[in-house]
Amino acid sequence: MSPTEGGRLTEADRTTLATVLDRLIPAVDDLPGAGEMGLAREVERRARRNHRLRGALVATMDALSLDLSAHAAGGFNALEPEAQVEALEEIERSIPDKFTPFLQLVYTVYYMEKSVLEHIGWTTGPVQPDGFDVEPFDEAILVNARQREPFWRETE
Amino acid sequence: MTQTSKADQIADVLIIGAGASGAAVAWKLSEEGFKVVCLEQGRWQRPQNYVTGDADWELRALTDWSFDPNIRQRPEDYPVNDKDSPISPLMFNAVGGSTIHWTAHTPRMHPSDFRVKSLDGVADDWPLTYFDLEPFYDLNDEMMGCSGIIGDPANPPRSPRQMPPLGLGEDGKMLVEGFEKLGWHWWPSDSYVNSVPYGDDRGACNYCGPNGLGCKVKAKSSTDITYWPHAVANGVKLRTRCRVTRITVDDEGVATGADYLDRNGRLRHQAAKSVVLAANGIGTPRLMLMSKSDAHPEGLANSSGLVGKNLMFHPYAIVMGLFPESIESWKGPMGNIFMSQEFYETDSRKDFVRGYTYQIIRDTGPASHARGGINGPIPWGESHHDAFASSFGKSIGMAIIGEDLPEDHNTVTLDERLVDGSELPAPKIDYTLSTNSRRLLDDGIENARKVLEAAGAVDVTVNPLLRAGGWHLMGTARMGVDPEASVVNEWGQTHDIDNVFIVDGSILVTGGGVNPTSTIQALALRAADYIARERTEFRSESIAQAVAD
């Protein structure tokens, strides 16, 4: 794997990105990991639309390609899963200003996925137009608060 | 070449900025028959298009609907160099300004906030009192629509609210128990969010949650749906996508209008008899510093040297409590549950002066929760799913809004290199959190722990200083009596230039320990009232006559 050229991911990059996603958000219950779910394409697509997120993705992928252990092994995908996690942890430490928005993007794409939302019990979809039901305010709850004498500080 | 307005297009009042305060002034002066023009660099928003109805709404909060202009990077935004500040300034450029994405939590400042020098020996007293401002708070409440309930013992009595309080939610009720066990103050927040339908075609809140992304049902007040429709109906000319480049003055230094770039990038001039700056606590000093002239070599109305100095934020600390069972803490507006002002006033036993408000805050959606929202992300890797499941919908937060006293080394200046999309210099922020503010926040953190534990929290996490917390931009063209120690007088009129007024957060002498927008709007209405009563020479004869007739 070589550093991304001109900010565009190669097919090899995409394969690596899928592995990265699996390390970041592994499988749970009947849900595969984020990479195995095929979210790498969506991460790339969403990043392409935003300068900051695109920069974060490219910087993270470039950092992975330059990681010495991955380089020695013949690429990030060739590393054992534990070593992949270590490589990502190192990148998180070394370029937090890039890794953090990259992780935010990955989380966001993952938690937009219908199967994920079903798994966590988020059945509403977007919060509008339905919103949520909340009971109207009941003044009875103020019975104690109303007992208190005024305590604001007078000035005159 | 600058295209100049014709004689009959000379505005009585030219307002720069269509946000919280500019809208209030535009409405008030148009009601009084003034010919008003407003220049706004943003656009009209369409509530039906707000992103909370879209599948990718949580992504949009991270991109083109971010609170942070440096992240959002819309064409109408300008960058802010905040590398030398631990707090990032937040703002929105549109008709409605930052009221598009505020939470509309609207407590008032206290009487003591206007007398901090007399009471506590710090900063300066204001040249007016709470009670001078009270009628304008009331007027603003009526125009914006306030949900709440009278009887709060932490505040002076006030007029009945337009609507009952918003529902507390199960999470809110749980936290109330914590305050009550400790015997500490809590009270339903005054909020400019409709608990029942109020205003023109404005529905009741449906408790969707992330009202910071705009409110599709128009339950949350923003000035594009409150003041502006009335102002426009009164004849105010509101020109959007117009970026002001400088305030112009004549040889005597009197303001004559403003140069601006229109939506096509053409340089134009709007002539005016008076100018009102309403571009927020960063945008206004930026524009004043960009408006140097022979008459005002240090910047517009800057003979005191105080334009851009004494920047105040409200530094936020956030304390989140994790509860063992789901309390569905995504249900309801994110920042309008209730507040506590138990520790608002100075306590001589403590090692700091002034105080703070607790604003109770909620989680929002799953992605926002995973990203960490306000207290750091859920860890990635093998522990991710357990960490998510054990916290989503189970946490509620306490935001500590601490009073941040003015210090002249906290500044807005013009960046020497960074520019906006029109090649105009970007503002640079230099800000250091003071020892007093740090101690105040630490006290708030410790007391918040007690509340959350009393309410049954099984874990408490702390963000001691929220970086993305610079919602409140204040103090950079402060109000005062002494022209050498302030920029404007009690009416927002600059000491140096008779026909230039400032009405945004820049003019606050101190910031109090509350969200400041209702105070800023009340000050704006008071300034407009002064102009209408005392500066009738600004008003066009024909219109004045028509009004008289």
XYZ file of C-alpha atoms in Angstrom:
705
model
C 0.000 0.000 0.000
C 1.269 3.447 -0.881
C 0.172 6.819 0.378
C -3.055 7.924 -1.251
C -2.417 9.956 -4.335
C -4.256 13.222 -4.751
C -6.597 12.305 -1.952
C -8.207 9.463 -3.885
C -8.396 5.955 -2.496
C -7.184 3.048 -4.570
C -8.870 -0.356 -4.490
C -6.129 -1.482 -2.129
C -6.894 1.478 0.115
C -10.537 0.506 0.149
C -9.702 -3.011 1.215
C -7.544 -1.609 3.983
C -10.280 0.809 5.005
C -12.727 -2.082 5.366
C -10.288 -3.827 7.682
C -9.834 -0.630 9.659
C -13.584 -0.340 10.068
C -13.764 -3.883 11.395
C -11.120 -3.064 13.982
C -12.880 0.151 15.004
C -16.368 -1.341 15.183
C -16.162 -5.139 15.395
C -18.979 -7.598 14.914
C -21.597 -7.882 17.639
C -24.346 -10.467 17.991
C -25.726 -11.021 14.508
C -24.194 -7.854 13.107
C -20.924 -8.096 11.193
C -18.186 -5.555 11.754
C -18.488 -2.179 10.071
C -16.077 -3.171 7.311
C -17.717 -6.463 6.608
C -21.019 -4.628 6.410
C -19.624 -2.824 3.378
C -19.518 0.627 4.930
C -16.102 1.550 3.559
C -17.677 2.798 0.344
C -20.124 4.937 2.282
C -17.374 6.354 4.482
C -15.423 7.293 1.390
C -18.500 8.729 -0.337
C -19.435 10.879 2.636
C -15.872 12.041 3.112
C -15.654 13.102 -0.500
C -18.338 15.715 0.129
C -16.558 17.483 2.962
C -13.113 18.980 2.858
C -12.345 18.368 6.519
C -13.547 14.783 6.580
C -11.828 13.993 3.308
C -8.587 15.294 4.771
C -9.083 13.206 7.887
C -9.700 10.042 5.892
C -6.753 10.582 3.601
C -4.415 11.459 6.460
C -5.434 8.348 8.380
C -4.966 6.114 5.364
C -1.630 7.730 4.570
C -0.478 7.254 8.153
C -1.413 3.586 7.967
C 0.564 3.156 4.788
C 3.605 4.681 6.436
C 3.326 2.624 9.624
C 6.596 0.751 9.923
C 5.173 -2.489 11.277
C 2.570 -2.609 8.539
C 5.199 -1.760 5.980
C 7.425 -4.578 7.144
C 4.565 -7.060 7.079
C 3.610 -6.118 3.550
C 0.674 -3.919 4.425
C -1.893 -3.283 7.142
C -4.067 -6.190 6.051
C -1.197 -8.596 6.520
C -0.880 -7.766 10.209
C -2.468 -9.833 12.935
C -5.633 -8.185 14.320
C -3.857 -7.264 17.571
C -1.110 -5.549 15.606
C -3.685 -3.742 13.506
C -5.231 -2.376 16.683
C -1.813 -1.270 17.889
C -1.156 0.488 14.602
C -4.457 2.326 14.860
C -3.772 3.271 18.453
C -0.456 4.737 17.382
C -2.140 6.786 14.685
C -4.750 7.958 17.165
C -1.929 9.204 19.374
C 0.174 10.737 16.626
C -2.435 12.590 14.555
C -5.438 13.104 16.857
C -6.597 16.143 14.883
C -7.111 13.852 11.890
C -8.012 10.591 13.555
C -10.777 12.110 15.665
C -12.863 13.437 12.751
C -12.156 10.218 10.870
C -13.535 8.210 13.796
C -16.507 10.571 14.053
C -17.267 9.926 10.404
C -17.002 6.163 10.838
C -19.292 6.213 13.880
C -21.800 8.399 12.106
C -21.960 6.237 8.999
C -22.298 3.124 11.174
C -25.119 4.557 13.281
C -26.982 5.684 10.192
C -27.194 2.077 9.003
C -30.692 0.641 9.318
C -29.610 -2.754 10.631
C -27.518 -1.074 13.314
C -30.353 1.175 14.394
C -32.640 -1.840 14.648
C -30.034 -3.646 16.710
C -29.788 -0.856 19.276
C -33.552 -0.382 19.374
C -33.651 3.027 17.706
C -36.886 2.563 15.810
C -37.788 6.140 15.031
C -35.481 6.913 12.154
C -35.008 10.669 11.793
C -36.336 12.552 14.824
C -38.695 14.649 12.722
C -41.518 14.869 11.873
C -42.826 12.643 14.650
C -40.638 13.660 17.571
C -41.284 11.930 20.894
C -43.998 11.887 23.519
C -43.187 13.647 26.768
C -45.742 14.305 29.474
C -46.776 17.932 29.899
C -45.304 19.805 32.838
C -47.130 19.165 36.111
C -46.860 22.008 38.607
C -47.209 19.604 41.514
C -43.522 18.818 41.233
C -42.760 22.380 42.383
C -44.288 21.887 45.819
C -40.910 21.858 47.578
C -39.185 24.368 45.342
C -41.934 26.882 46.006
C -41.346 26.711 49.763
C -38.039 28.468 49.524
C -37.810 32.151 50.337
C -36.397 34.409 47.600
C -32.616 34.379 47.788
C -31.517 36.532 44.858
C -29.099 39.224 45.889
C -30.637 42.641 46.197
C -28.556 45.574 45.012
C -30.291 48.753 46.071
C -15.940 50.570 -8.528
C -18.375 51.072 -5.709
C -21.990 51.505 -6.742
C -23.614 54.097 -4.523
C -27.212 54.268 -3.424
C -29.330 57.063 -4.773
C -30.424 59.893 -2.525
C -33.856 58.411 -2.023
C -32.292 55.138 -0.959
C -30.518 56.611 2.019
C -31.590 54.568 4.988
C -32.574 56.167 8.231
C -30.958 53.261 9.972
C -28.592 50.707 8.480
C -28.337 47.512 10.536
C -25.429 45.136 10.030
C -26.500 41.612 10.922
C -29.951 39.977 10.982
C -29.544 37.804 14.069
C -30.915 38.041 17.586
C -30.314 41.727 18.181
C -30.448 43.112 14.647
C -33.894 41.633 14.149
C -35.182 43.180 17.355
C -33.911 46.637 16.374
C -35.262 46.300 12.832
C -38.714 45.455 14.131
C -38.803 48.157 16.796
C -37.574 50.971 14.564
C -39.798 49.966 11.676
C -42.747 50.023 14.058
C -41.744 53.603 14.818
C -41.681 54.604 11.149
C -37.958 54.541 10.453
C -36.709 53.524 7.022
C -34.509 50.567 7.834
C -32.092 48.590 5.685
C -30.379 45.487 7.020
C -27.377 43.776 5.435
C -26.869 40.110 6.281
C -24.119 37.893 4.890
C -26.170 34.725 5.348
C -29.403 33.551 3.765
C -32.969 32.881 4.738
C -33.442 29.385 6.133
C -36.471 27.283 5.316
C -37.641 25.385 8.400
C -39.186 22.670 6.246
C -35.689 21.906 4.983
C -34.025 21.513 8.361
C -32.075 18.293 8.435
C -33.677 16.593 11.444
C -36.113 14.924 9.071
C -33.340 13.458 6.936
C -31.724 10.064 7.400
C -28.280 11.674 7.564
C -29.195 14.304 10.132
C -26.461 13.254 12.500
C -23.846 13.528 9.782
C -25.044 17.002 8.882
C -24.407 18.073 12.465
C -20.816 17.136 11.798
C -20.535 18.988 8.501
C -22.650 21.754 7.008
C -24.783 22.160 10.150
C -21.919 22.211 12.624
C -22.057 25.004 15.187
C -18.423 25.778 14.403
C -17.889 27.993 11.334
C -14.392 26.547 10.892
C -15.969 23.129 10.392
C -19.126 24.239 8.618
C -17.273 26.347 6.044
C -20.324 27.596 4.196
C -19.707 30.388 1.691
C -21.407 32.858 4.027
C -19.175 31.901 6.949
C -15.868 33.464 7.815
C -13.043 31.510 9.416
C -11.907 32.285 12.948
C -8.334 31.712 14.035
C -8.903 30.109 17.436
C -5.556 28.351 17.818
C -4.699 30.527 20.800
C -7.935 29.875 22.623
C -9.017 26.770 24.543
C -12.585 27.567 23.523
C -13.813 27.642 19.925
C -16.250 30.414 19.037
C -19.544 29.167 17.641
C -21.946 31.114 15.475
C -24.282 30.835 12.502
C -24.623 33.247 9.619
C -28.189 33.545 8.370
C -31.339 35.552 8.785
C -31.909 34.692 12.428
C -28.179 34.376 13.050
C -27.194 32.058 15.840
C -30.806 31.801 17.014
C -31.141 29.242 14.208
C -28.985 26.820 16.156
C -29.243 27.955 19.771
C -31.059 25.893 22.360
C -33.232 28.905 23.278
C -32.556 28.538 26.982
C -33.300 32.065 28.132
C -32.741 32.831 31.798
C -32.292 36.472 32.663
C -29.305 38.074 34.284
C -29.704 38.901 37.960
C -29.732 42.383 39.511
C -26.336 41.636 41.034
C -24.853 41.043 37.585
C -25.170 44.743 36.885
C -23.287 45.710 40.053
C -20.275 43.411 40.263
C -17.830 46.204 41.088
C -19.932 47.569 43.904
C -20.786 44.172 45.316
C -17.654 42.128 44.703
C -14.946 44.619 43.784
C -14.290 43.121 40.351
C -14.763 44.276 36.755
C -17.169 47.209 36.431
C -20.729 48.112 37.190
C -23.077 48.524 34.274
C -24.417 52.003 33.496
C -27.939 50.634 33.937
C -29.732 48.288 36.296
C -31.675 45.084 35.892
C -34.831 47.047 36.533
C -34.014 49.527 33.752
C -33.899 46.556 31.430
C -36.875 44.645 32.793
C -39.569 46.164 30.507
C -37.484 45.206 27.489
C -36.979 41.671 28.747
C -40.769 41.488 28.968
C -41.258 42.868 25.470
C -38.737 40.433 24.067
C -40.421 37.538 25.857
C -43.678 38.494 24.212
C -42.150 38.715 20.748
C -40.125 35.521 21.012
C -42.593 33.580 23.163
C -41.432 32.258 26.506
C -42.324 28.953 28.150
C -41.809 28.980 31.885
C -43.454 29.616 35.208
C -43.247 32.471 37.676
C -42.274 32.140 41.311
C -38.602 31.259 41.011
C -37.002 32.187 44.364
C -33.582 32.669 42.749
C -34.807 35.596 40.654
C -36.846 38.752 41.112
C -40.563 38.357 40.428
C -41.403 38.665 36.753
C -44.433 38.893 34.521
C -46.417 35.759 33.654
C -44.801 33.650 30.972
C -46.583 33.282 27.647
C -46.707 29.480 27.908
C -46.375 26.812 30.606
C -42.995 25.121 31.041
C -41.879 22.361 28.735
C -42.328 18.829 30.041
C -39.438 17.700 32.220
C -39.187 14.179 30.819
C -38.349 11.114 32.867
C -34.679 12.050 32.857
C -35.429 15.524 34.120
C -37.638 14.245 36.908
C -34.902 11.885 38.009
C -32.429 14.721 38.300
C -34.943 16.877 40.148
C -34.873 14.211 42.847
C -31.154 14.718 43.222
C -31.526 18.452 43.755
C -34.381 17.954 46.178
C -32.459 15.431 48.272
C -29.751 18.038 48.697
C -32.241 20.823 49.295
C -30.789 22.793 46.407
C -32.555 25.178 44.088
C -33.988 24.045 40.793
C -36.623 25.644 38.587
C -38.107 25.029 35.127
C -36.128 27.048 32.658
C -37.468 30.020 30.824
C -37.173 28.882 27.234
C -38.042 30.438 23.935
C -39.503 27.110 22.851
C -43.253 26.735 22.454
C -44.791 24.311 24.919
C -48.100 25.055 23.188
C -48.709 26.763 19.852
C -47.727 30.434 19.978
C -46.907 33.069 17.411
C -47.502 33.066 13.686
C -47.925 29.544 12.357
C -45.692 28.178 15.088
C -46.500 24.805 16.609
C -45.709 23.244 19.963
C -42.470 21.420 20.599
C -42.707 17.723 19.706
C -39.679 16.891 21.859
C -37.557 15.688 18.938
C -34.339 16.608 20.708
C -31.664 18.278 18.590
C -33.151 21.736 18.226
C -29.640 23.013 17.627
C -30.132 21.883 14.044
C -33.099 24.181 13.551
C -36.713 23.478 14.398
C -38.898 22.095 11.646
C -42.140 22.752 13.517
C -41.058 26.291 14.376
C -41.576 25.657 18.072
C -38.141 27.009 18.858
C -37.901 30.737 18.467
C -35.438 32.113 16.009
C -35.693 35.669 14.837
C -36.343 34.692 11.219
C -39.765 33.447 12.346
C -40.459 35.924 15.155
C -39.209 39.462 14.582
C -38.345 39.361 10.908
C -41.763 38.663 9.362
C -43.123 41.681 11.216
C -40.143 43.844 10.333
C -40.348 42.953 6.657
C -44.087 43.615 6.677
C -43.267 47.041 8.111
C -41.096 47.763 5.092
C -37.613 46.877 6.320
C -35.346 46.063 3.408
C -33.416 42.967 4.384
C -30.656 42.170 1.907
C -29.159 38.728 2.295
C -25.802 37.396 1.094
C -24.357 40.874 1.512
C -21.014 41.025 3.277
C -20.065 44.379 4.751
C -16.447 45.324 4.175
C -16.327 48.545 6.192
C -18.374 51.252 7.793
C -17.817 54.485 5.903
C -17.369 57.884 7.518
C -17.093 61.475 6.306
C -14.211 63.858 6.938
C -15.576 64.582 10.387
C -15.623 60.927 11.247
C -19.422 60.657 11.200
C -20.792 57.424 9.780
C -22.260 57.673 6.294
C -23.193 54.043 5.667
C -21.334 50.918 4.691
C -19.520 49.360 1.784
C -20.523 45.786 1.088
C -20.137 42.976 -1.380
C -23.458 41.891 -2.792
C -24.384 38.312 -3.640
C -22.619 38.665 -6.971
C -19.448 39.950 -5.391
C -19.971 43.521 -6.571
C -18.825 46.241 -4.228
C -21.692 48.517 -3.275
C -22.382 51.284 -0.836
C -25.447 51.737 1.315
C -25.827 55.286 2.558
C -27.459 55.804 5.929
C -28.106 58.462 8.525
C -27.163 56.062 11.275
C -25.566 52.644 11.572
C -26.380 49.863 14.037
C -23.860 47.062 14.421
C -25.394 43.704 15.300
C -22.831 41.236 14.015
C -22.007 39.436 17.306
C -19.169 39.813 19.787
C -16.577 38.729 17.238
C -18.039 40.008 13.969
C -18.674 43.502 15.272
C -15.158 44.243 16.580
C -13.770 42.637 13.428
C -15.767 45.043 11.306
C -14.836 48.006 13.481
C -11.156 47.145 13.199
C -11.580 46.755 9.428
C -13.078 50.263 9.280
C -9.989 52.320 9.952
C -10.005 55.804 8.464
C -8.192 59.097 8.855
C -10.779 60.093 11.408
C -10.593 56.768 13.207
C -7.049 55.481 12.671
C -7.329 52.705 15.264
C -10.630 51.460 13.966
C -14.175 52.705 14.121
C -15.068 54.343 17.441
C -11.907 52.981 19.008
C -10.367 55.992 20.718
C -10.468 54.004 23.961
C -8.462 51.185 22.392
C -10.997 48.753 23.792
C -12.566 47.512 20.577
C -11.858 43.803 20.498
C -10.649 43.650 24.096
C -12.256 42.022 27.138
C -13.640 39.102 25.165
C -15.761 36.962 27.440
C -17.125 33.500 26.767
C -19.090 31.499 29.211
C -16.576 28.728 29.789
C -18.518 25.496 30.081
C -17.692 22.439 32.126
C -19.873 19.396 31.555
C -20.618 16.706 34.119
C -22.467 13.658 32.836
C -24.203 11.149 35.061
C -24.723 7.577 33.954
C -27.781 5.772 35.289
C -28.280 2.017 35.471
C -31.488 1.899 33.447
C -32.598 3.686 30.326
C -34.125 7.065 30.977
C -34.580 7.666 27.237
C -32.526 10.780 27.545
C -32.837 11.607 23.867
C -36.480 12.648 24.338
C -36.890 16.365 24.536
C -35.023 19.532 23.658
C -31.366 19.196 24.411
C -30.944 22.180 26.704
C -34.315 23.234 28.043
C -35.078 20.875 30.911
C -34.508 22.996 33.966
C -31.822 24.996 35.666
C -30.351 25.501 39.103
C -28.986 28.753 40.460
C -28.113 27.478 43.912
C -24.574 28.791 43.423
C -25.258 31.858 41.318
C -24.280 34.569 43.772
C -20.881 35.239 45.309
C -20.173 33.137 48.399
C -17.423 34.683 50.546
C -16.429 31.236 51.862
C -15.222 30.210 48.438
C -11.992 30.998 46.643
C -13.646 32.726 43.706
C -16.136 35.507 43.126
C -19.414 35.434 41.248
C -21.108 32.150 40.390
C -22.767 29.868 37.920
C -25.942 28.322 36.592
C -26.507 24.654 35.994
C -28.207 24.094 32.658
C -29.417 20.519 32.420
C -28.646 18.917 29.073
C -29.606 15.786 27.168
C -28.105 13.312 24.809
C -29.372 13.310 21.229
C -29.117 10.554 18.620
C -27.070 7.344 18.459
C -24.265 8.692 16.284
C -23.959 11.816 18.364
C -23.783 9.667 21.472
C -21.088 7.467 19.938
C -19.093 10.508 18.868
C -19.266 11.673 22.422
C -21.480 14.644 21.916
C -20.072 16.764 24.646
C -18.042 14.438 26.832
C -15.753 12.465 24.588
C -16.326 9.528 22.283
C -17.332 5.969 23.072
C -14.129 3.918 22.739
C -13.527 2.087 19.497
C -12.518 -1.575 19.320
C -13.710 -4.597 21.228
C -15.211 -2.581 24.063
C -17.240 -0.346 21.788
C -20.562 -2.154 21.796
C -20.681 -2.721 25.536
C -19.739 0.870 26.207
C -22.415 2.099 23.843
C -25.133 -0.170 25.205
C -24.344 0.708 28.789
C -24.625 4.442 28.220
C -26.966 5.286 25.363
C -30.185 6.753 26.703
C -28.917 6.387 30.253
C -27.048 9.601 30.778
C -27.982 13.171 31.542
C -25.669 16.106 31.903
C -25.156 19.241 33.887
C -23.578 22.146 32.049
C -21.898 24.693 34.277
C -22.278 28.175 32.829
C -19.768 30.188 34.771
C -19.420 33.925 34.880
C -16.284 34.887 32.982
C -14.980 38.254 34.084
C -13.541 40.673 31.512
C -9.766 40.750 31.025
C -8.186 42.989 28.430
C -5.730 40.326 27.247
C -8.618 38.256 25.939
C -9.019 39.729 22.512
C -10.425 39.733 19.018
C -7.941 41.125 16.503
C -7.507 40.876 12.759
C -5.480 37.912 11.638
C -2.491 38.891 9.547
C -2.814 36.000 7.115
C -6.139 34.188 7.397
C -8.898 35.646 5.208
C -12.506 34.828 4.395
C -13.925 33.959 0.996
C -13.941 37.637 0.080
C -10.278 38.095 1.024
C -11.243 40.085 4.106
C -9.130 39.507 7.212
C -10.448 36.830 9.538
C -10.714 37.451 13.269
C -8.094 36.014 15.580
C -8.963 35.013 19.117
C -6.526 35.155 22.012
C -8.126 33.860 25.166
C -6.888 32.466 28.460
C -9.133 30.977 31.086
C -8.688 32.943 34.300
C -7.922 31.448 37.688
C -11.249 32.723 38.976
C -13.122 31.025 36.157
C -11.202 27.781 36.685
C -11.976 27.722 40.392
C -15.594 28.515 39.715
C -15.909 25.668 37.235
C -14.174 23.259 39.592
C -16.637 24.144 42.320
C -19.462 23.542 39.866
C -18.038 20.162 38.932
C -17.844 18.981 42.532
C -21.369 20.094 43.323
C -22.675 18.507 40.133
C -21.171 15.203 41.218
C -23.179 15.439 44.432
C -26.405 16.073 42.542
C -25.886 13.242 40.088
C -24.940 10.777 42.798
C -27.928 11.838 44.889
C -30.093 11.212 41.837
C -28.724 7.683 41.524
C -25.989 7.976 38.931
C -23.647 4.994 38.942
C -20.861 6.792 37.139
C -19.940 10.413 36.610
C -17.693 11.752 33.876
C -16.314 15.250 33.611
C -15.256 17.479 30.777
C -13.536 20.278 32.716
C -13.623 22.736 29.822
C -15.707 22.275 26.719
C -13.706 23.331 23.684
C -16.725 23.537 21.396
C -18.465 25.781 23.864
C -17.992 29.338 22.637
C -21.652 30.067 22.082
C -21.638 33.358 23.964
C -19.458 36.100 22.513
C -19.384 39.137 24.760
C -17.604 42.234 25.956
C -15.542 43.353 22.953
C -17.060 46.847 22.694
C -18.119 47.323 26.248
C -20.690 49.686 27.634
C -19.851 52.347 30.199
C -20.018 55.932 31.291
C -16.353 56.814 30.804
C -15.327 57.193 27.122
C -11.780 56.231 28.044
C -12.885 52.983 29.648
C -15.693 51.903 27.352
C -16.819 51.997 23.732
C -20.567 52.677 24.012
C -22.895 54.353 26.471
C -25.908 52.796 28.129
C -27.919 53.130 24.895
C -25.346 51.300 22.814
C -24.294 54.559 21.182
C -20.568 54.789 20.579
C -18.835 57.507 22.566
C -16.828 58.542 19.519
C -19.483 58.646 16.804
C -22.888 60.058 17.486
C -24.696 58.038 14.827
C -23.168 54.603 15.363
C -24.781 52.132 17.749
C -23.848 48.625 18.818
C -26.521 46.231 20.056
C -25.004 42.735 20.130
C -23.091 40.863 22.816
C -20.082 43.106 22.308
C -21.531 45.720 24.626
C -21.963 43.558 27.713
C -19.900 44.891 30.601
C -19.947 41.511 32.297
C -21.525 38.282 31.203
C -23.381 37.011 34.236
C -23.727 33.276 34.635
C -26.572 32.724 32.216
C -27.153 32.305 28.501
C -27.073 35.944 27.382
C -29.332 36.202 24.348
C -32.472 37.443 26.069
C -30.334 40.112 27.753
C -28.743 41.082 24.436
C -32.136 41.344 22.789
C -33.503 43.413 25.681
C -30.533 45.775 25.362
C -31.169 46.015 21.618
C -34.821 46.889 22.156
C -33.819 49.480 24.731
C -31.333 51.041 22.308
C -33.998 51.100 19.587
C -36.433 52.689 21.982
C -33.858 55.399 22.692
C -33.289 56.033 18.976
C -37.032 56.249 18.375
C -37.537 58.705 21.230
C -34.387 60.774 21.191
C -32.945 60.576 17.685
C -35.916 61.547 15.602
C -33.638 63.458 13.248
C -32.695 60.116 11.739
C -36.274 59.461 10.700
C -37.282 60.443 7.166
C -39.663 63.393 7.180
C -42.153 61.788 4.839
C -42.411 58.627 6.842
C -42.417 60.488 10.119
C -45.250 62.605 8.803
C -47.153 59.569 7.587
C -46.831 57.998 10.985
C -47.963 61.222 12.632
C -50.957 61.388 10.313
